[in-house]
Amino acid sequence: KIFIMNRLLLHCFVLLFLFVLTGCPSNDSSDSDFSGSIYYNDGSQAGGTLFRISAKDGSVEQLMNNAIQPDIMANGDILAIENHQGRIMITDLYGANRRTLVTWSVDPNNKDRNFLNSPRISFDQKYVAYDGYPYNQVTYVVDAQSGQLLLSVGNPDKLDQSYYSPSWAPDGSLIVQGAPSRNNGLYLIDKDFNSITRIDPNLTDVNSPSVSPDGNTIAFISSYELWTMSFDGSNPRQIKTDLTVPSAPTWSPDSRYIAVVSGLRIYMVDVKNSTITRLEDSRAAGSQQISWK
């Protein structure tokens, strides 16, 4: 009887072990259905170095030097900033054939070129939005082919008209943030660029908006925590991650996950289940903007 009881206990222990093993969420991206690559920069060399890391297996590839704040275009080219705030450029994957879109200028009459930050390509590839943060907190929209200035949103001389950190929605509208202690909040610029409306439910300390590719949800940071809300500003929700000061949120192509930078690493957050997966070999210190394509 003792022998039978011991075998029964052993059998139960094995079943319990298998249940725990299979029931716990995995932190290994190779066991997941993550897809695409995350593009980011580090500060290891002057001007920054661009990398991409596979969301599936965590493998890293160095792409080019002297580039920061990448966004990936539909044809695989990279929109980025070269020489810190020297110019916004479009280039191929490895940094050859760099084409200038907007060049930095000290001319006070060209405030749209005094500071260059956060370049983003629209879903239809027709426009590039960027801002002049931190000293010129205005969002600018230029033609993606010519670099011609089409739109300025905000006024650098008025504290209550700061709009920056642009993120495109699939319908051609833009989400921007207002400045802390001024006009902080999340704002919608309609697709015809005719109006701007605050859409968040009076949240405080909000920044870094990112619209999901399906157009349904906005991710953002509030009080050093990751949040989401519906595109119309309803259903705000804090995603519990225990990450230290997450930043630079960006969505996966399927709108199921959000990548953020925390410390030196990139983490992928499952929006539905609030689980996180660390990309161990990412070195994303200094990344103010990342892109997942």
CSV table of C-alpha atoms in Angstrom, one decimal:
chain,number,residue,atom,x,y,z
A,1,LYS,CA,0.0,0.0,0.0
A,2,ILE,CA,2.8,2.3,0.8
A,3,PHE,CA,4.4,1.6,-2.6
A,4,ILE,CA,1.1,2.2,-4.4
A,5,MET,CA,0.6,5.5,-2.4
A,6,ASN,CA,4.1,6.7,-3.3
A,7,ARG,CA,3.5,6.0,-7.0
A,8,LEU,CA,0.2,7.9,-6.8
A,9,LEU,CA,1.9,10.9,-5.1
A,10,LEU,CA,4.6,10.8,-7.7
A,11,HIS,CA,2.1,10.7,-10.5
A,12,CYS,CA,0.2,13.7,-9.0
A,13,PHE,CA,3.4,15.6,-8.7
A,14,VAL,CA,4.3,15.0,-12.3
A,15,LEU,CA,0.9,16.2,-13.5
A,16,LEU,CA,1.1,19.3,-11.3
A,17,PHE,CA,4.6,20.1,-12.7
A,18,LEU,CA,3.4,19.7,-16.3
A,19,PHE,CA,0.4,21.9,-15.5
A,20,VAL,CA,2.6,24.7,-14.1
A,21,LEU,CA,5.1,24.4,-16.9
A,22,THR,CA,2.5,24.7,-19.7
A,23,GLY,CA,0.3,27.1,-17.9
A,24,CYS,CA,2.8,29.8,-17.2
A,25,PRO,CA,3.4,32.5,-19.8
A,26,SER,CA,6.7,32.2,-21.6
A,27,ASN,CA,9.3,35.0,-21.7
A,28,ASP,CA,11.0,33.4,-24.7
A,29,SER,CA,10.0,35.2,-27.9
A,30,SER,CA,10.9,32.1,-30.0
A,31,ASP,CA,7.9,30.2,-28.4
A,32,SER,CA,5.4,32.9,-29.4
A,33,ASP,CA,3.6,34.1,-32.4
A,34,PHE,CA,5.5,37.4,-32.6
A,35,SER,CA,6.3,38.5,-36.1
A,36,GLY,CA,8.3,41.2,-37.8
A,37,SER,CA,11.3,43.2,-36.6
A,38,ILE,CA,11.7,46.1,-34.2
A,39,TYR,CA,14.0,48.9,-35.4
A,40,TYR,CA,15.8,51.1,-32.8
A,41,ASN,CA,19.0,53.1,-32.2
A,42,ASP,CA,21.5,53.1,-29.4
A,43,GLY,CA,24.0,55.7,-28.5
A,44,SER,CA,27.2,53.7,-28.9
A,45,GLN,CA,28.6,56.0,-31.7
A,46,ALA,CA,28.3,59.6,-32.5
A,47,GLY,CA,25.0,60.2,-34.2
A,48,GLY,CA,23.6,56.8,-33.1
A,49,THR,CA,23.6,53.3,-34.6
A,50,LEU,CA,20.5,51.7,-36.0
A,51,PHE,CA,19.6,48.0,-35.4
A,52,ARG,CA,16.8,45.7,-36.0
A,53,ILE,CA,15.9,42.8,-33.8
A,54,SER,CA,13.6,39.9,-34.7
A,55,ALA,CA,10.5,39.8,-32.6
A,56,LYS,CA,10.3,36.0,-33.2
A,57,ASP,CA,13.8,34.8,-32.2
A,58,GLY,CA,15.6,37.9,-30.8
A,59,SER,CA,18.4,37.9,-33.4
A,60,VAL,CA,20.0,41.3,-33.9
A,61,GLU,CA,21.4,42.9,-37.0
A,62,GLN,CA,23.3,46.2,-37.2
A,63,LEU,CA,22.0,48.3,-40.1
A,64,MET,CA,23.8,51.7,-40.2
A,65,ASN,CA,25.7,54.3,-38.2
A,66,ASN,CA,24.8,58.0,-37.8
A,67,ALA,CA,21.0,57.6,-37.6
A,68,ILE,CA,18.4,57.8,-34.9
A,69,GLN,CA,14.6,57.6,-34.5
A,70,PRO,CA,13.7,55.2,-37.3
A,71,ASP,CA,10.4,54.7,-38.9
A,72,ILE,CA,9.9,52.1,-41.6
A,73,MET,CA,8.2,52.8,-44.9
A,74,ALA,CA,6.0,50.4,-46.9
A,75,ASN,CA,8.8,49.6,-49.3
A,76,GLY,CA,11.3,48.8,-46.5
A,77,ASP,CA,13.2,52.1,-46.7
A,78,ILE,CA,14.0,53.9,-43.5
A,79,LEU,CA,12.9,57.3,-42.4
A,80,ALA,CA,15.3,58.6,-39.8
A,81,ILE,CA,17.3,61.6,-38.4
A,82,GLU,CA,20.9,61.9,-39.4
A,83,ASN,CA,23.6,63.8,-37.4
A,84,HIS,CA,21.3,64.1,-34.4
A,85,GLN,CA,19.2,67.1,-35.6
A,86,GLY,CA,21.0,67.6,-38.9
A,87,ARG,CA,18.5,66.3,-41.3
A,88,ILE,CA,15.5,64.1,-41.8
A,89,MET,CA,16.4,61.5,-44.4
A,90,ILE,CA,15.1,58.5,-46.3
A,91,THR,CA,17.5,55.7,-47.0
A,92,ASP,CA,17.6,52.1,-47.9
A,93,LEU,CA,18.0,49.4,-45.2
A,94,TYR,CA,21.7,49.7,-44.8
A,95,GLY,CA,22.2,53.5,-45.1
A,96,ALA,CA,23.2,53.8,-48.7
A,97,ASN,CA,21.5,56.3,-51.1
A,98,ARG,CA,20.5,58.6,-48.3
A,99,ARG,CA,18.1,61.3,-49.6
A,100,THR,CA,17.5,64.5,-47.7
A,101,LEU,CA,13.9,65.4,-46.9
A,102,VAL,CA,14.2,68.2,-44.4
A,103,THR,CA,17.5,70.0,-43.5
A,104,TRP,CA,18.2,71.7,-40.2
A,105,SER,CA,18.5,75.5,-40.3
A,106,VAL,CA,19.3,78.2,-37.7
A,107,ASP,CA,17.3,80.8,-39.7
A,108,PRO,CA,14.6,82.1,-37.3
A,109,ASN,CA,12.4,82.6,-40.2
A,110,ASN,CA,12.3,78.8,-40.8
A,111,LYS,CA,11.2,77.6,-37.4
A,112,ASP,CA,10.0,74.3,-39.0
A,113,ARG,CA,13.7,73.5,-39.6
A,114,ASN,CA,15.2,74.8,-36.3
A,115,PHE,CA,14.8,71.4,-34.6
A,116,LEU,CA,13.9,68.0,-36.1
A,117,ASN,CA,12.4,65.2,-34.0
A,118,SER,CA,10.1,62.2,-34.2
A,119,PRO,CA,9.7,61.7,-38.0
A,120,ARG,CA,6.7,59.5,-38.9
A,121,ILE,CA,5.5,58.4,-42.3
A,122,SER,CA,1.7,58.3,-43.0
A,123,PHE,CA,0.0,55.0,-43.8
A,124,ASP,CA,-0.5,56.1,-47.4
A,125,GLN,CA,3.2,57.1,-47.6
A,126,LYS,CA,2.3,60.6,-48.8
A,127,TYR,CA,3.2,62.7,-45.8
A,128,VAL,CA,5.9,62.8,-43.1
A,129,ALA,CA,5.0,64.4,-39.7
A,130,TYR,CA,7.7,65.5,-37.3
A,131,ASP,CA,8.1,68.0,-34.4
A,132,GLY,CA,10.6,70.6,-33.2
A,133,TYR,CA,10.8,69.3,-29.6
A,134,PRO,CA,12.1,70.3,-27.1
A,135,TYR,CA,12.5,74.0,-27.9
A,136,ASN,CA,9.9,74.3,-30.7
A,137,GLN,CA,6.9,72.2,-29.6
A,138,VAL,CA,5.1,72.3,-32.9
A,139,THR,CA,4.1,69.5,-35.3
A,140,TYR,CA,4.9,69.9,-38.9
A,141,VAL,CA,3.6,67.9,-41.9
A,142,VAL,CA,5.7,67.8,-45.1
A,143,ASP,CA,5.3,66.1,-48.5
A,144,ALA,CA,7.1,62.7,-48.3
A,145,GLN,CA,8.7,63.2,-51.7
A,146,SER,CA,9.7,66.9,-51.9
A,147,GLY,CA,9.9,67.8,-48.2
A,148,GLN,CA,7.6,70.8,-48.9
A,149,LEU,CA,6.0,72.2,-45.7
A,150,LEU,CA,2.2,71.6,-45.9
A,151,LEU,CA,1.1,72.2,-42.3
A,152,SER,CA,2.1,73.6,-38.9
A,153,VAL,CA,0.2,72.7,-35.8
A,154,GLY,CA,0.9,74.8,-32.7
A,155,ASN,CA,2.6,78.0,-31.9
A,156,PRO,CA,6.0,78.0,-30.3
A,157,ASP,CA,5.4,81.5,-28.8
A,158,LYS,CA,2.2,80.4,-26.9
A,159,LEU,CA,2.3,78.1,-24.0
A,160,ASP,CA,-1.1,76.7,-24.5
A,161,GLN,CA,-0.5,75.7,-28.2
A,162,SER,CA,2.2,73.0,-27.8
A,163,TYR,CA,1.5,70.0,-30.0
A,164,TYR,CA,4.2,67.4,-30.7
A,165,SER,CA,5.1,63.7,-30.7
A,166,PRO,CA,2.9,62.9,-33.8
A,167,SER,CA,1.5,59.5,-34.6
A,168,TRP,CA,-0.5,58.8,-37.8
A,169,ALA,CA,-3.8,56.9,-37.8
A,170,PRO,CA,-4.7,54.7,-40.8
A,171,ASP,CA,-7.4,57.2,-41.9
A,172,GLY,CA,-4.8,60.0,-42.3
A,173,SER,CA,-5.5,61.8,-39.1
A,174,LEU,CA,-2.9,62.5,-36.5
A,175,ILE,CA,-2.6,62.1,-32.7
A,176,VAL,CA,-0.4,64.6,-30.9
A,177,GLN,CA,0.3,65.4,-27.3
A,178,GLY,CA,0.2,68.7,-25.5
A,179,ALA,CA,3.0,69.9,-23.2
A,180,PRO,CA,3.0,69.0,-19.5
A,181,SER,CA,1.9,71.9,-17.2
A,182,ARG,CA,0.6,73.7,-20.3
A,183,ASN,CA,-2.0,72.1,-22.5
A,184,ASN,CA,-1.2,68.5,-21.6
A,185,GLY,CA,-3.5,65.8,-23.1
A,186,LEU,CA,-3.9,63.9,-26.3
A,187,TYR,CA,-5.3,65.7,-29.4
A,188,LEU,CA,-6.8,64.6,-32.7
A,189,ILE,CA,-5.9,66.5,-35.9
A,190,ASP,CA,-8.5,65.4,-38.4
A,191,LYS,CA,-7.5,63.8,-41.7
A,192,ASP,CA,-8.2,67.1,-43.6
A,193,PHE,CA,-6.0,69.0,-41.2
A,194,ASN,CA,-8.8,71.4,-40.5
A,195,SER,CA,-9.4,71.0,-36.8
A,196,ILE,CA,-7.7,69.8,-33.6
A,197,THR,CA,-9.7,68.3,-30.7
A,198,ARG,CA,-8.7,67.0,-27.3
A,199,ILE,CA,-9.8,63.4,-27.0
A,200,ASP,CA,-8.5,61.9,-23.8
A,201,PRO,CA,-10.8,61.9,-20.7
A,202,ASN,CA,-8.9,64.7,-18.9
A,203,LEU,CA,-5.9,62.5,-18.0
A,204,THR,CA,-2.7,64.1,-16.6
A,205,ASP,CA,0.9,63.6,-17.4
A,206,VAL,CA,0.3,61.9,-20.8
A,207,ASN,CA,2.9,61.6,-23.5
A,208,SER,CA,4.2,59.5,-26.4
A,209,PRO,CA,0.9,58.5,-28.2
A,210,SER,CA,1.0,55.6,-30.7
A,211,VAL,CA,-1.9,54.6,-32.8
A,212,SER,CA,-2.4,50.9,-33.5
A,213,PRO,CA,-2.3,49.8,-37.2
A,214,ASP,CA,-5.9,48.8,-37.1
A,215,GLY,CA,-6.8,52.3,-36.0
A,216,ASN,CA,-8.8,51.2,-33.0
A,217,THR,CA,-6.5,52.0,-30.0
A,218,ILE,CA,-4.0,54.5,-28.8
A,219,ALA,CA,-1.1,53.5,-26.6
A,220,PHE,CA,0.6,56.2,-24.5
A,221,ILE,CA,2.6,56.8,-21.3
A,222,SER,CA,1.1,58.4,-18.2
A,223,SER,CA,2.9,58.9,-14.9
A,224,TYR,CA,5.6,56.4,-16.0
A,225,GLU,CA,3.1,53.7,-16.8
A,226,LEU,CA,1.9,52.2,-20.1
A,227,TRP,CA,-1.8,52.9,-20.9
A,228,THR,CA,-4.2,52.3,-23.8
A,229,MET,CA,-7.5,53.9,-24.7
A,230,SER,CA,-9.9,53.6,-27.6
A,231,PHE,CA,-9.3,55.9,-30.6
A,232,ASP,CA,-12.2,58.1,-29.5
A,233,GLY,CA,-10.7,58.6,-26.1
A,234,SER,CA,-12.9,56.1,-24.2
A,235,ASN,CA,-12.0,53.1,-22.1
A,236,PRO,CA,-8.6,54.3,-20.7
A,237,ARG,CA,-6.8,51.4,-19.2
A,238,GLN,CA,-3.4,51.1,-17.4
A,239,ILE,CA,-1.5,48.0,-18.4
A,240,LYS,CA,0.3,46.6,-15.4
A,241,THR,CA,3.9,45.6,-16.4
A,242,ASP,CA,6.2,46.4,-13.4
A,243,LEU,CA,8.6,47.9,-16.0
A,244,THR,CA,10.8,50.8,-14.9
A,245,VAL,CA,9.9,54.0,-16.7
A,246,PRO,CA,8.6,52.5,-20.0
A,247,SER,CA,9.0,54.8,-23.0
A,248,ALA,CA,8.6,55.0,-26.8
A,249,PRO,CA,5.6,52.7,-27.2
A,250,THR,CA,5.0,51.3,-30.7
A,251,TRP,CA,2.5,48.7,-31.9
A,252,SER,CA,3.1,45.4,-33.6
A,253,PRO,CA,1.8,45.1,-37.2
A,254,ASP,CA,-1.1,43.0,-36.0
A,255,SER,CA,-2.1,45.5,-33.2
A,256,ARG,CA,-1.8,42.8,-30.5
A,257,TYR,CA,1.4,43.8,-28.8
A,258,ILE,CA,3.1,47.0,-27.8
A,259,ALA,CA,6.9,47.3,-27.7
A,260,VAL,CA,8.4,49.7,-25.2
A,261,VAL,CA,11.9,50.7,-24.1
A,262,SER,CA,12.8,50.2,-20.4
A,263,GLY,CA,16.3,50.6,-19.2
A,264,LEU,CA,18.6,49.1,-21.8
A,265,ARG,CA,16.1,46.7,-23.2
A,266,ILE,CA,13.0,46.4,-25.4
A,267,TYR,CA,10.0,44.6,-24.1
A,268,MET,CA,7.0,43.3,-25.9
A,269,VAL,CA,3.7,43.7,-24.0
A,270,ASP,CA,0.7,41.5,-24.7
A,271,VAL,CA,-2.1,44.0,-24.6
A,272,LYS,CA,-4.9,41.5,-23.8
A,273,ASN,CA,-3.1,39.5,-21.1
A,274,SER,CA,-0.6,42.1,-19.8
A,275,THR,CA,2.3,39.7,-20.0
A,276,ILE,CA,5.7,40.9,-21.1
A,277,THR,CA,8.6,39.4,-23.1
A,278,ARG,CA,12.1,40.9,-23.0
A,279,LEU,CA,14.3,41.0,-26.0
A,280,GLU,CA,17.5,40.1,-24.2
A,281,ASP,CA,20.0,41.2,-26.8
A,282,SER,CA,18.4,44.6,-27.5
A,283,ARG,CA,20.5,47.6,-26.5
A,284,ALA,CA,18.1,50.4,-26.9
A,285,ALA,CA,19.5,53.0,-24.5
A,286,GLY,CA,18.8,56.5,-25.9
A,287,SER,CA,16.0,55.3,-28.2
A,288,GLN,CA,13.4,58.0,-28.2
A,289,GLN,CA,11.5,56.3,-31.0
A,290,ILE,CA,11.3,52.7,-32.2
A,291,SER,CA,9.4,51.1,-35.1
A,292,TRP,CA,7.9,47.6,-35.4
A,293,LYS,CA,7.3,46.3,-39.0
